[in-house]
Amino acid sequence: MDKIEHIGIAVKDLEISNALFASLFGVAHYKIEEVISEGVKTSFFKAGPNKIELLEATNPESPIAKFIEKKGEGVHHIAFAVSDIISEIARLKKEGFVILNETPKKGADNKLVAFIHPKSSNGVLIELCQEIDN
Ligand code: ZN
């Protein structure tokens, strides 16, 4: 696994939270992207060298809606950059981690992504992401 690629934060209202985090970081979000298959609308911030992703549910069945229902707003996942997501999934599976999607899917920000179930990683949802070459 490489560096932390971003930290994902679940929010109820993207517009309100965009303003909140813009005043926290001193810089506005640089993009908004909807991932229809995941039922989320995301916005991205750069805070120094760090990237923060805000996630708002776009329907009540969205994983973000369910997360907020159970735990409230807050840190939702930590994403790590990997150079070869397929082999990383295979390695982690062999180590006993529960992979939520063994076939990587297209996530926000031009990435292939896969998630590790928090029940196998001390309650932390881990996202693996690999940049898609254009
Ligand atoms: Zn993410």
PDB file of N, CA and C and ligand atoms in Angstrom, residues 6-8 44 53 55 77-79 113 115 127, ligand 1:
ATOM      1  N   HIS A   6      -6.774   9.865   0.183  1.00  0.00           N
ATOM      2  CA  HIS A   6      -7.707  10.868   0.721  1.00  0.00           C
ATOM      3  C   HIS A   6      -8.421  10.298   1.936  1.00  0.00           C
ATOM      4  N   ILE A   7      -9.115  11.174   2.639  1.00  0.00           N
ATOM      5  CA  ILE A   7      -9.980  10.759   3.742  1.00  0.00           C
ATOM      6  C   ILE A   7     -11.400  11.145   3.358  1.00  0.00           C
ATOM      7  N   GLY A   8     -12.325  10.203   3.523  1.00  0.00           N
ATOM      8  CA  GLY A   8     -13.723  10.432   3.153  1.00  0.00           C
ATOM      9  C   GLY A   8     -14.554  10.769   4.382  1.00  0.00           C
ATOM     10  N   PHE A  44     -14.416  17.546  -3.445  1.00  0.00           N
ATOM     11  CA  PHE A  44     -13.013  17.343  -3.099  1.00  0.00           C
ATOM     12  C   PHE A  44     -12.341  18.652  -2.714  1.00  0.00           C
ATOM     13  N   GLU A  53     -12.384  14.163   0.867  1.00  0.00           N
ATOM     14  CA  GLU A  53     -13.582  13.923   0.052  1.00  0.00           C
ATOM     15  C   GLU A  53     -14.803  14.022   0.969  1.00  0.00           C
ATOM     16  N   LEU A  55     -18.848  13.276   1.254  1.00  0.00           N
ATOM     17  CA  LEU A  55     -19.826  12.423   0.579  1.00  0.00           C
ATOM     18  C   LEU A  55     -21.225  12.674   1.121  1.00  0.00           C
ATOM     19  N   HIS A  77     -14.284   6.852   5.645  1.00  0.00           N
ATOM     20  CA  HIS A  77     -13.265   5.904   5.198  1.00  0.00           C
ATOM     21  C   HIS A  77     -11.914   6.567   5.030  1.00  0.00           C
ATOM     22  N   ILE A  78     -10.892   5.731   4.996  1.00  0.00           N
ATOM     23  CA  ILE A  78      -9.541   6.184   4.671  1.00  0.00           C
ATOM     24  C   ILE A  78      -9.138   5.470   3.398  1.00  0.00           C
ATOM     25  N   ALA A  79      -8.698   6.237   2.419  1.00  0.00           N
ATOM     26  CA  ALA A  79      -8.345   5.659   1.119  1.00  0.00           C
ATOM     27  C   ALA A  79      -6.834   5.643   0.941  1.00  0.00           C
ATOM     28  N   VAL A 113     -11.607   1.488  -7.618  1.00  0.00           N
ATOM     29  CA  VAL A 113     -11.647   1.391  -6.160  1.00  0.00           C
ATOM     30  C   VAL A 113     -12.172   0.040  -5.700  1.00  0.00           C
ATOM     31  N   PHE A 115     -13.199  -1.807  -1.596  1.00  0.00           N
ATOM     32  CA  PHE A 115     -13.320  -1.501  -0.171  1.00  0.00           C
ATOM     33  C   PHE A 115     -13.099  -2.751   0.673  1.00  0.00           C
ATOM     34  N   GLU A 127     -10.498   2.078   1.782  1.00  0.00           N
ATOM     35  CA  GLU A 127     -10.674   2.102   0.328  1.00  0.00           C
ATOM     36  C   GLU A 127      -9.295   1.971  -0.317  1.00  0.00           C
TER      37      GLU A 127
HETATM   38 ZN    ZN B   1     -13.082   7.786  -1.115  1.00  0.00          ZN
END
